mmCIF file of C-alpha atoms in Angstrom:
data_model
loop_
_atom_site.group_PDB
_atom_site.id
_atom_site.type_symbol
_atom_site.label_atom_id
_atom_site.label_comp_id
_atom_site.label_asym_id
_atom_site.label_seq_id
_atom_site.Cartn_x
_atom_site.Cartn_y
_atom_site.Cartn_z
ATOM 1 C CA MET Y 1 0.000 0.000 0.000
ATOM 2 C CA THR Y 2 1.659 3.183 -1.210
ATOM 3 C CA GLY Y 3 0.748 6.687 -2.295
ATOM 4 C CA PRO Y 4 2.225 9.320 -4.609
ATOM 5 C CA ILE Y 5 2.960 11.683 -1.716
ATOM 6 C CA ALA Y 6 4.967 9.059 0.180
ATOM 7 C CA GLU Y 7 6.801 8.078 -3.009
ATOM 8 C CA ALA Y 8 7.700 11.709 -3.786
ATOM 9 C CA GLU Y 9 8.882 12.305 -0.210
ATOM 10 C CA ALA Y 10 11.023 9.149 -0.288
ATOM 11 C CA GLU Y 11 12.522 10.187 -3.624
ATOM 12 C CA LEU Y 12 13.365 13.621 -2.207
ATOM 13 C CA MET Y 13 15.039 12.129 0.854
ATOM 14 C CA TRP Y 14 17.139 9.685 -1.176
ATOM 15 C CA ARG Y 15 18.117 12.389 -3.671
ATOM 16 C CA ALA Y 16 19.252 14.658 -0.855
ATOM 17 C CA PHE Y 17 21.094 11.751 0.775
ATOM 18 C CA TRP Y 18 23.129 10.852 -2.309
ATOM 19 C CA LEU Y 19 23.898 14.483 -3.087
ATOM 20 C CA MET Y 20 25.306 14.890 0.413
ATOM 21 C CA MET Y 21 27.365 11.723 -0.073
ATOM 22 C CA ILE Y 22 29.195 13.542 -2.878
ATOM 23 C CA ILE Y 23 30.771 15.648 -0.127
ATOM 24 C CA ILE Y 24 30.760 13.259 2.821
ATOM 25 C CA ILE Y 25 32.452 10.282 1.152
ATOM 26 C CA PRO Y 26 35.471 12.274 -0.186
ATOM 27 C CA VAL Y 27 35.819 14.003 3.198
ATOM 28 C CA ILE Y 28 35.960 10.661 5.018
ATOM 29 C CA ILE Y 29 38.468 9.252 2.520
ATOM 30 C CA LEU Y 30 40.658 12.362 2.630
ATOM 31 C CA THR Y 31 40.580 12.399 6.435
ATOM 32 C CA LEU Y 32 41.976 8.860 6.499
ATOM 33 C CA VAL Y 33 44.556 9.685 3.791
ATOM 34 C CA VAL Y 34 45.765 12.821 5.609
ATOM 35 C CA ALA Y 35 45.929 11.002 8.955
ATOM 36 C CA TRP Y 36 48.080 8.292 7.379
ATOM 37 C CA ARG Y 37 50.270 10.498 5.174
ATOM 38 C CA TYR Y 38 51.055 13.024 7.878
ATOM 39 C CA ARG Y 39 51.336 10.654 10.843
ATOM 40 C CA ALA Y 40 54.026 11.388 13.417
ATOM 41 C CA SER Y 41 56.016 8.257 12.727
ATOM 42 C CA GLY Y 42 56.950 7.446 9.160
ATOM 43 C CA GLY Y 43 54.741 10.018 7.442
ATOM 44 C CA LYS Y 44 55.797 11.167 3.978
ATOM 45 C CA GLY Y 45 54.222 14.618 3.960
ATOM 46 C CA ASP Y 46 56.424 17.658 3.424
ATOM 47 C CA TYR Y 47 57.180 19.725 6.491
ATOM 48 C CA GLN Y 48 56.301 23.346 5.667
ATOM 49 C CA PRO Y 49 56.203 25.386 8.912
ATOM 50 C CA ASP Y 50 55.748 28.704 7.072
ATOM 51 C CA TRP Y 51 52.763 27.546 4.948
ATOM 52 C CA ASP Y 52 49.569 29.290 5.981
ATOM 53 C CA HIS Y 53 47.380 29.870 2.915
ATOM 54 C CA SER Y 54 46.232 28.160 -0.265
ATOM 55 C CA ARG Y 55 43.709 29.930 -2.454
ATOM 56 C CA ALA Y 56 43.078 26.791 -4.512
ATOM 57 C CA LEU Y 57 42.413 24.740 -1.373
ATOM 58 C CA GLU Y 58 40.003 27.328 0.005
ATOM 59 C CA VAL Y 59 38.098 27.446 -3.282
ATOM 60 C CA VAL Y 60 37.635 23.668 -3.116
ATOM 61 C CA LEU Y 61 36.793 23.525 0.613
ATOM 62 C CA TRP Y 62 34.258 26.362 0.458
ATOM 63 C CA GLY Y 63 33.103 26.304 -3.165
ATOM 64 C CA ILE Y 64 31.925 22.696 -3.373
ATOM 65 C CA PRO Y 65 29.785 22.825 -0.165
ATOM 66 C CA PHE Y 66 28.360 26.187 -1.255
ATOM 67 C CA ALA Y 67 27.361 24.765 -4.647
ATOM 68 C CA MET Y 68 25.864 21.674 -2.985
ATOM 69 C CA ILE Y 69 23.800 23.769 -0.565
ATOM 70 C CA ALA Y 70 22.488 25.819 -3.490
ATOM 71 C CA VAL Y 71 21.486 22.651 -5.362
ATOM 72 C CA LEU Y 72 19.828 21.109 -2.292
ATOM 73 C CA ALA Y 73 18.005 24.348 -1.455
ATOM 74 C CA THR Y 74 16.601 24.576 -4.996
ATOM 75 C CA ILE Y 75 15.423 20.957 -4.991
ATOM 76 C CA VAL Y 76 13.874 21.150 -1.517
ATOM 77 C CA TRP Y 77 12.181 24.482 -2.280
ATOM 78 C CA ASN Y 78 10.558 23.129 -5.437
ATOM 79 C CA GLN Y 79 9.507 19.825 -3.869
ATOM 80 C CA THR Y 80 8.189 21.470 -0.710
ATOM 81 C CA HIS Y 81 5.819 23.641 -2.725
ATOM 82 C CA ARG Y 82 4.853 20.735 -4.992
ATOM 83 C CA LEU Y 83 4.016 18.624 -1.928
ATOM 84 C CA ASP Y 84 2.085 21.339 -0.095
ATOM 85 C CA PRO Y 85 -0.343 19.346 2.135
ATOM 86 C CA TYR Y 86 -3.137 21.843 1.367
ATOM 87 C CA LYS Y 87 -2.736 21.400 -2.382
ATOM 88 C CA PRO Y 88 -5.521 19.206 -3.851
ATOM 89 C CA LEU Y 89 -4.396 16.128 -5.738
ATOM 90 C CA PRO Y 90 -5.465 15.618 -9.350
ATOM 91 C CA GLY Y 91 -8.170 13.062 -10.068
ATOM 92 C CA ALA Y 92 -11.787 12.430 -9.211
ATOM 93 C CA ASP Y 93 -13.718 14.472 -6.672
ATOM 94 C CA PRO Y 94 -11.868 13.913 -3.384
ATOM 95 C CA LEU Y 95 -13.406 12.039 -0.498
ATOM 96 C CA ARG Y 96 -13.803 14.336 2.505
ATOM 97 C CA VAL Y 97 -12.782 12.995 5.898
ATOM 98 C CA GLN Y 98 -12.833 15.000 9.120
ATOM 99 C CA ALA Y 99 -10.438 13.812 11.826
ATOM 100 C CA ILE Y 100 -10.622 14.792 15.492
ATOM 101 C CA ALA Y 101 -7.795 13.861 17.870
ATOM 102 C CA LEU Y 102 -8.899 12.681 21.303
ATOM 103 C CA ASP Y 103 -7.137 11.130 24.334
ATOM 104 C CA TRP Y 104 -5.903 8.652 23.036
ATOM 105 C CA LYS Y 105 -7.833 7.825 19.904
ATOM 106 C CA TRP Y 106 -8.976 9.281 16.585
ATOM 107 C CA LEU Y 107 -12.535 10.078 15.575
ATOM 108 C CA PHE Y 108 -13.212 10.096 11.828
ATOM 109 C CA ILE Y 109 -16.291 11.702 10.316
ATOM 110 C CA TYR Y 110 -17.410 11.211 6.705
ATOM 111 C CA PRO Y 111 -19.629 14.285 6.212
ATOM 112 C CA ASP Y 112 -20.861 13.322 2.742
ATOM 113 C CA GLU Y 113 -21.761 9.819 3.902
ATOM 114 C CA GLY Y 114 -23.101 10.967 7.287
ATOM 115 C CA ILE Y 115 -21.176 8.332 9.276
ATOM 116 C CA GLY Y 116 -18.342 8.228 11.790
ATOM 117 C CA THR Y 117 -15.778 5.810 13.190
ATOM 118 C CA VAL Y 118 -13.226 5.581 15.956
ATOM 119 C CA ASN Y 119 -9.769 4.200 15.202
ATOM 120 C CA GLU Y 120 -10.646 2.881 11.745
ATOM 121 C CA LEU Y 121 -10.233 4.791 8.511
ATOM 122 C CA ALA Y 122 -11.380 3.425 5.149
ATOM 123 C CA LEU Y 123 -10.350 5.029 1.847
ATOM 124 C CA PRO Y 124 -11.197 4.180 -1.762
ATOM 125 C CA ALA Y 125 -7.997 3.259 -3.623
ATOM 126 C CA GLY Y 126 -7.199 5.572 -6.524
ATOM 127 C CA ARG Y 127 -9.397 8.418 -5.248
ATOM 128 C CA PRO Y 128 -7.904 11.525 -3.613
ATOM 129 C CA VAL Y 129 -8.795 12.162 0.015
ATOM 130 C CA THR Y 130 -8.927 15.561 1.685
ATOM 131 C CA PHE Y 131 -8.540 15.444 5.460
ATOM 132 C CA HIS Y 132 -9.836 18.245 7.649
ATOM 133 C CA ILE Y 133 -8.064 17.849 10.985
ATOM 134 C CA THR Y 134 -8.489 19.287 14.464
ATOM 135 C CA SER Y 135 -7.977 18.269 18.085
ATOM 136 C CA GLU Y 136 -10.226 18.197 21.107
ATOM 137 C CA VAL Y 137 -7.248 17.899 23.453
ATOM 138 C CA ALA Y 138 -3.523 18.702 23.366
ATOM 139 C CA MET Y 139 -1.722 19.200 20.077
ATOM 140 C CA ASN Y 140 -1.459 15.968 18.088
ATOM 141 C CA SER Y 141 0.205 15.153 14.779
ATOM 142 C CA PHE Y 142 -1.696 13.162 12.152
ATOM 143 C CA MET Y 143 0.278 10.794 9.947
ATOM 144 C CA ILE Y 144 -0.211 7.714 7.773
ATOM 145 C CA PRO Y 145 3.430 6.738 7.064
ATOM 146 C CA ALA Y 146 2.626 4.493 4.082
ATOM 147 C CA LEU Y 147 0.840 7.374 2.329
ATOM 148 C CA GLY Y 148 3.160 10.172 3.454
ATOM 149 C CA GLY Y 149 2.530 13.580 4.915
ATOM 150 C CA GLN Y 150 2.338 14.715 8.512
ATOM 151 C CA ILE Y 151 0.402 17.669 9.880
ATOM 152 C CA TYR Y 152 -0.523 18.979 13.303
ATOM 153 C CA ALA Y 153 -3.964 18.838 14.876
ATOM 154 C CA MET Y 154 -4.702 21.737 17.240
ATOM 155 C CA ALA Y 155 -7.735 22.594 19.333
ATOM 156 C CA GLY Y 156 -9.825 25.390 17.882
ATOM 157 C CA MET Y 157 -7.992 25.213 14.547
ATOM 158 C CA GLU Y 158 -8.365 23.289 11.297
ATOM 159 C CA THR Y 159 -5.501 21.928 9.230
ATOM 160 C CA LYS Y 160 -5.710 20.028 5.957
ATOM 161 C CA LEU Y 161 -3.910 17.140 4.336
ATOM 162 C CA ASN Y 162 -4.420 15.670 0.851
ATOM 163 C CA LEU Y 163 -3.452 12.042 0.291
ATOM 164 C CA LEU Y 164 -4.031 9.238 -2.187
ATOM 165 C CA SER Y 165 -3.643 5.465 -1.946
ATOM 166 C CA ASN Y 166 -2.470 3.815 -5.149
ATOM 167 C CA ASP Y 167 -3.593 0.312 -4.365
ATOM 168 C CA VAL Y 168 -5.708 -1.903 -2.143
ATOM 169 C CA GLY Y 169 -4.221 -2.860 1.207
ATOM 170 C CA GLU Y 170 -4.074 -2.216 4.927
ATOM 171 C CA THR Y 171 -1.688 -0.111 6.991
ATOM 172 C CA GLU Y 172 -1.565 1.913 10.197
ATOM 173 C CA GLY Y 173 -1.807 5.595 11.013
ATOM 174 C CA ARG Y 174 -0.910 7.270 14.269
ATOM 175 C CA ASN Y 175 -0.315 10.385 16.313
ATOM 176 C CA MET Y 176 3.336 11.461 16.017
ATOM 177 C CA GLN Y 177 3.224 14.060 18.823
ATOM 178 C CA PHE Y 178 3.750 12.845 22.399
ATOM 179 C CA THR Y 179 0.572 13.443 24.388
ATOM 180 C CA GLY Y 180 0.880 11.396 27.555
ATOM 181 C CA ASP Y 181 0.222 7.895 28.851
ATOM 182 C CA GLY Y 182 -1.708 6.539 25.860
ATOM 183 C CA PHE Y 183 0.508 8.022 23.157
ATOM 184 C CA SER Y 184 2.191 4.765 22.119
ATOM 185 C CA ASP Y 185 -1.194 3.115 21.529
ATOM 186 C CA GLN Y 186 -2.815 6.039 19.716
ATOM 187 C CA THR Y 187 -2.919 4.293 16.361
ATOM 188 C CA PHE Y 188 -5.691 3.616 13.885
ATOM 189 C CA ARG Y 189 -6.339 1.030 11.214
ATOM 190 C CA VAL Y 190 -6.243 2.279 7.614
ATOM 191 C CA LEU Y 191 -8.068 0.292 4.924
ATOM 192 C CA SER Y 192 -7.525 1.090 1.250
ATOM 193 C CA LEU Y 193 -10.455 -0.526 -0.542
ATOM 194 C CA SER Y 194 -11.820 -0.879 -4.033
ATOM 195 C CA GLU Y 195 -14.732 1.440 -4.805
ATOM 196 C CA SER Y 196 -17.279 -1.353 -4.377
ATOM 197 C CA ASP Y 197 -15.693 -2.554 -1.118
ATOM 198 C CA PHE Y 198 -15.644 1.011 0.180
ATOM 199 C CA GLU Y 199 -19.367 1.322 -0.500
ATOM 200 C CA GLY Y 200 -19.882 -1.971 1.306
ATOM 201 C CA TRP Y 201 -17.865 -0.685 4.243
ATOM 202 C CA THR Y 202 -19.960 2.480 4.505
ATOM 203 C CA GLU Y 203 -23.114 0.353 4.491
ATOM 204 C CA LYS Y 204 -21.678 -1.764 7.304
ATOM 205 C CA VAL Y 205 -21.047 1.368 9.360
ATOM 206 C CA ARG Y 206 -24.627 2.524 8.722
ATOM 207 C CA GLN Y 207 -25.885 -0.725 10.234
ATOM 208 C CA SER Y 208 -24.377 0.230 13.613
ATOM 209 C CA ASP Y 209 -26.787 0.776 16.505
ATOM 210 C CA ALA Y 210 -24.763 3.751 17.744
ATOM 211 C CA THR Y 211 -25.089 7.349 16.574
ATOM 212 C CA LEU Y 212 -22.773 10.265 17.219
ATOM 213 C CA ASP Y 213 -24.317 13.070 19.241
ATOM 214 C CA VAL Y 214 -23.269 15.336 22.090
ATOM 215 C CA ALA Y 215 -23.758 12.634 24.730
ATOM 216 C CA THR Y 216 -21.891 10.010 22.691
ATOM 217 C CA PHE Y 217 -19.069 12.414 21.961
ATOM 218 C CA ALA Y 218 -18.720 13.239 25.651
ATOM 219 C CA GLU Y 219 -18.344 9.527 26.353
ATOM 220 C CA ILE Y 220 -15.744 8.774 23.676
ATOM 221 C CA SER Y 221 -13.838 11.945 24.608
ATOM 222 C CA LYS Y 222 -12.926 10.408 27.959
ATOM 223 C CA PRO Y 223 -9.268 9.328 28.025
ATOM 224 C CA SER Y 224 -8.781 5.678 27.094
ATOM 225 C CA ILE Y 225 -5.807 3.617 25.977
ATOM 226 C CA ALA Y 226 -5.936 1.251 22.972
ATOM 227 C CA ALA Y 227 -9.602 2.060 22.380
ATOM 228 C CA PRO Y 228 -11.428 -0.482 20.188
ATOM 229 C CA VAL Y 229 -12.845 0.326 16.759
ATOM 230 C CA SER Y 230 -16.401 1.638 16.898
ATOM 231 C CA TYR Y 231 -18.917 2.727 14.260
ATOM 232 C CA TYR Y 232 -21.559 5.481 14.269
ATOM 233 C CA ALA Y 233 -24.442 5.159 11.829
ATOM 234 C CA SER Y 234 -25.159 8.884 11.731
ATOM 235 C CA VAL Y 235 -23.425 12.165 12.534
ATOM 236 C CA PRO Y 236 -25.166 15.556 12.819
ATOM 237 C CA ASP Y 237 -24.451 18.043 10.041
ATOM 238 C CA GLY Y 238 -21.777 20.537 10.991
ATOM 239 C CA PHE Y 239 -20.517 18.476 13.931
ATOM 240 C CA PHE Y 240 -16.831 18.980 13.034
ATOM 241 C CA ALA Y 241 -17.253 22.746 12.657
ATOM 242 C CA SER Y 242 -19.102 22.895 15.981
ATOM 243 C CA ARG Y 243 -16.123 21.354 17.793
ATOM 244 C CA ILE Y 244 -13.815 24.047 16.404
ATOM 245 C CA ALA Y 245 -16.353 26.791 17.171
ATOM 246 C CA HIS Y 246 -16.648 25.426 20.717
ATOM 247 C CA PHE Y 247 -13.044 26.415 21.433
ATOM 248 C CA ILE Y 248 -13.304 29.727 19.616
ATOM 249 C CA GLY Y 249 -16.409 30.584 21.628
ATOM 250 C CA SER Y 250 -14.691 29.586 24.876
ATOM 251 C CA GLU Y 251 -11.749 31.864 24.092
ATOM 252 C CA HIS Y 252 -14.035 34.799 23.374
ATOM 253 C CA SER Y 253 -15.994 34.217 26.561
ATOM 254 C CA HIS Y 254 -12.801 34.017 28.596
ATOM 255 C CA SER Y 255 -11.447 37.172 26.974
ATOM 256 C CA GLY Y 256 -14.692 39.037 27.605
ATOM 257 C CA GLY Y 257 -14.768 37.953 31.230
ATOM 258 C CA THR Y 258 -11.257 39.173 31.749
ATOM 259 C CA GLN Y 259 -12.087 42.578 30.308
ATOM 260 C CA ASP Y 260 -15.132 42.915 32.580
ATOM 261 C CA GLN Y 261 -12.938 42.344 35.577
#
């Protein structure tokens, strides 16, 4: 299970690695050569106590690293903008998924399908996915390593991430930001399904007896470690936006109260 974002990021890392080896490998070799040639006992290097400057040597020692930094900076600049997490991916209309970080689990809402899940994320292979991400607790970091990309989830704020799975398979996503006792178990199952299997999965979620509402959300928001997968057959419209507005409203109320004092 791979994705074009992960493949592009891996290519960038390997390209940068081998470019740096152009400098690192000769430096290591020359260090060993100099240590051997100019050793205290039996060295063959010329003794030149008055030598203190070599323009040619300085051009090599400073010029090559400078040129390499310029090349790396150009490549990274171009790739960073090409891989902007907010930039939509080409293809069919993207699937929208809203992700809310909790202690220590992930809630996923499919607004167009009207369903929700905890700790299980299903995606149709070959179709772009746009994630809208926030947090109900401390700052988290959303990442699906097999598909690439990593972006923070913060209370009262929305971040976005666009991903695509090339093929059918299963992998794992997780929170990459330490958040306390349950951090190591804050993972979620990621299913990349064919279009027909994805439709079947959404129907399975709709058969759940549970629905997501304020009372249900209050229950699943309680801290828990290694929480099991759960399905919610329906989710109120605008639920994700209401969680962000909840924090914005709290900040305004707190600010207003402070001013009154």
